[in-house]
Short mmCIF file of C-alpha atoms in Angstrom, two decimals:
data_model
loop_
_atom_site.label_atom_id
_atom_site.label_comp_id
_atom_site.label_asym_id
_atom_site.label_seq_id
_atom_site.Cartn_x
_atom_site.Cartn_y
_atom_site.Cartn_z
CA UNK R 15 -9.29 -16.68 37.77
CA UNK R 16 -9.48 -13.06 36.61
CA UNK R 17 -9.03 -14.16 32.98
CA UNK R 18 -11.79 -16.76 33.44
CA UNK R 19 -14.17 -14.13 34.82
CA UNK R 20 -13.39 -11.73 31.97
CA UNK R 21 -14.10 -14.45 29.42
CA UNK R 22 -17.37 -15.39 31.11
CA UNK R 23 -18.44 -11.73 30.86
CA UNK R 24 -17.76 -11.86 27.11
CA UNK R 25 -19.80 -15.06 26.73
CA UNK R 26 -22.72 -13.55 28.67
CA UNK R 27 -22.84 -10.59 26.28
CA UNK R 28 -22.70 -12.93 23.27
CA UNK R 29 -25.42 -15.20 24.61
CA UNK R 30 -23.14 -18.26 24.67
CA UNK R 31 -23.87 -21.02 27.19
CA UNK R 32 -21.40 -20.90 30.09
CA UNK R 33 -20.13 -23.71 32.29
CA UNK R 34 -19.07 -21.86 35.42
CA UNK R 35 -17.44 -25.07 36.71
CA UNK R 36 -14.89 -25.17 33.91
CA UNK R 37 -11.49 -24.54 35.51
CA UNK R 38 -9.22 -21.64 34.68
CA UNK R 39 -6.38 -22.28 32.25
CA UNK R 40 -2.66 -22.03 33.01
CA UNK R 41 -1.22 -18.73 34.19
CA UNK R 42 1.40 -16.74 32.29
CA UNK R 43 4.04 -18.01 34.73
CA UNK R 44 3.12 -21.61 33.93
CA UNK R 45 3.07 -21.12 30.15
CA UNK R 46 5.90 -21.39 27.62
CA UNK R 47 4.91 -20.20 24.17
CA UNK R 48 6.23 -21.67 20.94
CA UNK R 49 9.11 -19.68 19.50
CA UNK R 50 8.58 -17.32 16.56
CA UNK R 51 10.62 -19.64 14.33
CA UNK R 52 8.56 -22.69 15.35
CA UNK R 53 5.35 -20.80 14.60
CA UNK R 54 6.62 -19.52 11.25
CA UNK R 55 7.75 -23.00 10.19
CA UNK R 56 4.39 -24.48 11.15
CA UNK R 57 2.57 -21.79 9.13
CA UNK R 58 4.73 -22.56 6.09
CA UNK R 59 3.95 -26.28 6.23
CA UNK R 60 0.26 -25.67 6.80
CA UNK R 61 0.20 -23.26 3.86
CA UNK R 62 1.74 -25.84 1.52
CA UNK R 63 -0.63 -28.62 2.62
CA UNK R 64 -3.48 -26.15 2.25
CA UNK R 65 -2.48 -25.57 -1.39
CA UNK R 66 -2.83 -29.32 -1.93
CA UNK R 67 -6.20 -29.38 -0.15
CA UNK R 68 -7.54 -26.67 -2.45
CA UNK R 69 -5.99 -28.24 -5.59
CA UNK R 70 -3.68 -25.26 -6.10
CA UNK R 71 -0.75 -27.67 -6.42
CA UNK R 72 -0.55 -31.47 -6.60
CA UNK R 73 1.05 -33.75 -4.04
CA UNK R 74 4.20 -34.33 -6.14
CA UNK R 75 4.81 -30.59 -6.48
CA UNK R 76 4.30 -30.09 -2.74
CA UNK R 77 6.70 -32.93 -1.89
CA UNK R 78 9.38 -31.72 -4.31
CA UNK R 79 9.05 -28.18 -2.98
CA UNK R 80 9.45 -29.23 0.66
CA UNK R 81 12.40 -31.48 -0.11
CA UNK R 82 14.08 -28.76 -2.21
CA UNK R 83 13.80 -26.26 0.65
CA UNK R 84 14.64 -28.76 3.43
CA UNK R 85 11.19 -28.48 4.99
CA UNK R 86 10.41 -32.19 5.11
CA UNK R 87 11.70 -32.42 8.70
CA UNK R 88 8.96 -30.02 9.79
CA UNK R 89 6.17 -32.09 8.20
CA UNK R 90 4.24 -34.29 10.64
CA UNK R 91 3.42 -37.97 9.98
CA UNK R 92 -0.26 -37.14 9.38
CA UNK R 93 0.67 -34.39 6.93
CA UNK R 94 3.02 -36.74 5.08
CA UNK R 95 0.17 -39.25 4.86
CA UNK R 96 -2.13 -36.56 3.47
CA UNK R 97 0.39 -35.29 0.92
CA UNK R 98 1.21 -38.80 -0.29
CA UNK R 99 -2.45 -39.72 -0.73
CA UNK R 100 -4.70 -36.63 -0.79
CA UNK R 101 -8.13 -38.20 -1.10
CA UNK R 102 -11.16 -35.95 -1.47
CA UNK R 103 -12.22 -36.66 2.12
CA UNK R 104 -8.75 -35.81 3.44
CA UNK R 105 -8.70 -32.64 1.33
CA UNK R 106 -12.00 -31.55 2.84
CA UNK R 107 -10.66 -32.08 6.38
CA UNK R 108 -7.44 -30.26 5.54
CA UNK R 109 -9.24 -27.17 4.20
CA UNK R 110 -10.33 -26.44 7.77
CA UNK R 111 -6.69 -25.74 8.62
CA UNK R 112 -7.18 -22.26 7.09
CA UNK R 113 -8.39 -21.34 10.57
CA UNK R 114 -5.19 -22.65 12.15
CA UNK R 115 -3.11 -20.70 9.63
CA UNK R 116 -5.02 -17.54 10.52
CA UNK R 117 -4.49 -18.06 14.26
CA UNK R 118 -0.75 -18.58 13.85
CA UNK R 119 -0.43 -15.53 11.59
CA UNK R 120 -2.35 -13.60 14.25
CA UNK R 121 0.16 -14.81 16.86
CA UNK R 122 2.95 -13.49 14.61
CA UNK R 123 1.13 -10.13 14.30
CA UNK R 124 0.71 -10.59 10.55
CA UNK R 125 -3.07 -10.39 10.83
CA UNK R 126 -4.62 -7.98 13.31
CA UNK R 127 -7.58 -9.85 14.74
CA UNK R 128 -9.22 -13.18 15.39
CA UNK R 129 -12.66 -12.34 14.03
CA UNK R 130 -15.80 -13.63 15.69
CA UNK R 131 -16.04 -17.36 14.83
CA UNK R 132 -19.24 -17.32 12.82
CA UNK R 133 -17.65 -17.05 9.35
CA UNK R 134 -14.70 -18.84 7.79
CA UNK R 135 -11.56 -16.75 7.48
CA UNK R 136 -10.38 -15.85 3.99
CA UNK R 137 -6.65 -16.31 3.48
CA UNK R 138 -6.95 -14.26 0.29
CA UNK R 139 -7.22 -11.21 2.56
CA UNK R 140 -3.59 -11.68 3.62
CA UNK R 141 -1.19 -9.66 1.44
CA UNK R 142 0.85 -11.92 -0.82
CA UNK R 143 4.15 -10.49 0.44
CA UNK R 144 3.26 -11.43 4.02
CA UNK R 145 2.38 -15.06 3.20
CA UNK R 146 5.09 -17.69 3.81
CA UNK R 147 4.93 -19.48 0.45
CA UNK R 148 3.84 -18.83 -3.11
CA UNK R 149 5.42 -18.00 -6.44
CA UNK R 150 9.17 -18.59 -6.43
CA UNK R 151 9.81 -17.34 -2.91
CA UNK R 152 12.08 -19.17 -0.49
CA UNK R 153 9.99 -20.15 2.57
CA UNK R 154 13.05 -19.78 4.80
CA UNK R 155 12.90 -16.03 4.25
CA UNK R 156 9.61 -16.15 6.16
CA UNK R 157 10.73 -18.76 8.71
CA UNK R 158 13.93 -16.90 9.58
CA UNK R 159 12.43 -13.40 9.54
CA UNK R 160 12.57 -11.37 12.73
CA UNK R 161 8.98 -12.05 13.78
CA UNK R 162 7.52 -10.50 16.90
CA UNK R 163 4.86 -12.59 18.61
CA UNK R 164 1.95 -11.48 20.71
CA UNK R 165 2.24 -11.43 24.48
CA UNK R 166 1.42 -14.42 26.65
CA UNK R 167 -1.47 -12.41 28.03
CA UNK R 168 -3.06 -11.89 24.59
CA UNK R 169 -2.59 -15.51 23.54
CA UNK R 170 -3.89 -16.88 26.84
CA UNK R 171 -6.91 -14.57 26.65
CA UNK R 172 -7.72 -16.04 23.24
CA UNK R 173 -7.04 -19.58 24.44
CA UNK R 174 -9.36 -19.18 27.42
CA UNK R 175 -12.11 -17.77 25.19
CA UNK R 176 -11.90 -20.58 22.65
CA UNK R 177 -11.69 -23.19 25.40
CA UNK R 178 -15.08 -21.96 26.66
CA UNK R 179 -16.50 -21.51 23.14
CA UNK R 180 -15.50 -25.12 22.43
CA UNK R 181 -17.25 -26.35 25.58
CA UNK R 182 -20.46 -24.60 24.48
CA UNK R 183 -20.22 -26.27 21.05
CA UNK R 184 -19.64 -29.72 22.55
CA UNK R 185 -22.47 -29.20 25.04
CA UNK R 186 -24.86 -28.25 22.23
CA UNK R 187 -23.85 -31.32 20.19
CA UNK R 188 -24.23 -33.72 23.11
CA UNK R 189 -27.67 -32.33 23.91
CA UNK R 190 -28.83 -32.25 20.27
CA UNK R 191 -29.14 -28.47 20.29
CA UNK R 192 -28.10 -26.24 17.44
CA UNK R 193 -25.65 -23.51 18.32
CA UNK R 194 -26.28 -20.57 16.02
CA UNK R 195 -24.00 -17.80 17.29
CA UNK R 196 -20.68 -19.53 16.56
CA UNK R 197 -19.47 -22.22 14.14
CA UNK R 198 -18.23 -25.37 15.93
CA UNK R 199 -15.73 -26.23 13.17
CA UNK R 200 -14.11 -22.79 13.26
CA UNK R 201 -14.02 -22.84 17.07
CA UNK R 202 -12.37 -26.28 17.17
CA UNK R 203 -9.62 -25.43 14.68
CA UNK R 204 -8.78 -22.16 16.41
CA UNK R 205 -8.77 -23.86 19.83
CA UNK R 206 -6.44 -26.52 18.34
CA UNK R 207 -3.94 -23.94 17.09
CA UNK R 208 -4.08 -21.96 20.34
CA UNK R 209 -3.42 -25.10 22.39
CA UNK R 210 -0.38 -25.80 20.22
CA UNK R 211 0.84 -22.22 20.71
CA UNK R 212 0.79 -22.54 24.50
CA UNK R 213 2.41 -26.01 24.49
CA UNK R 214 -0.73 -27.51 26.02
CA UNK R 215 0.29 -30.76 27.74
CA UNK R 216 3.53 -30.65 25.68
CA UNK R 217 1.67 -32.20 22.74
CA UNK R 218 2.94 -31.98 19.18
CA UNK R 219 0.84 -30.85 16.21
CA UNK R 220 -0.66 -34.22 15.23
CA UNK R 221 -1.76 -34.97 18.77
CA UNK R 222 -3.20 -31.74 20.15
CA UNK R 223 -6.22 -32.39 22.37
CA UNK R 224 -8.97 -29.83 22.78
CA UNK R 225 -10.28 -30.85 26.17
CA UNK R 226 -13.45 -29.20 27.36
#
């Protein structure tokens, strides 16, 4: 309840519509975070699929790379479908996962902040040596590194904030109002990644729900 009240104070200052009836999220005692290795592996897979989405590499190169480094087991059915047939529409949808990559790198303390969700993040701002894939590097060096993750408190604070941001975006859409302070697409992707981080409803990556 205290976290909920703190978030509502933030939304008031930002001029974001608040639903005071939205419940509080799970407590720290009720939450089990993903492990550092799980998070690092997910970032690596997202980074490779993101390369395909932005035409940095083709689907055959991505597939060969993931098979060579025994990453295929980490790839979800939807990601396999995308990599096998990366249509322009699918590529466009996949480019949004930059926001998920940023959130997970934030959870691993590789990036310092989750910036206000009014502008797309720029993965080019992440130092090459801190990125999981690229060049001739072995992605397992990143996956197996001794990553420290942020506290439950920090991650739940972010999750609660994006849960309420997402409600405001959905409310605006349903009522045919434009929301100008925050970008609904950015909010949704970050909420998605945060829900995965906290094991929301024990759902796996392809099936994360962003209930509001």
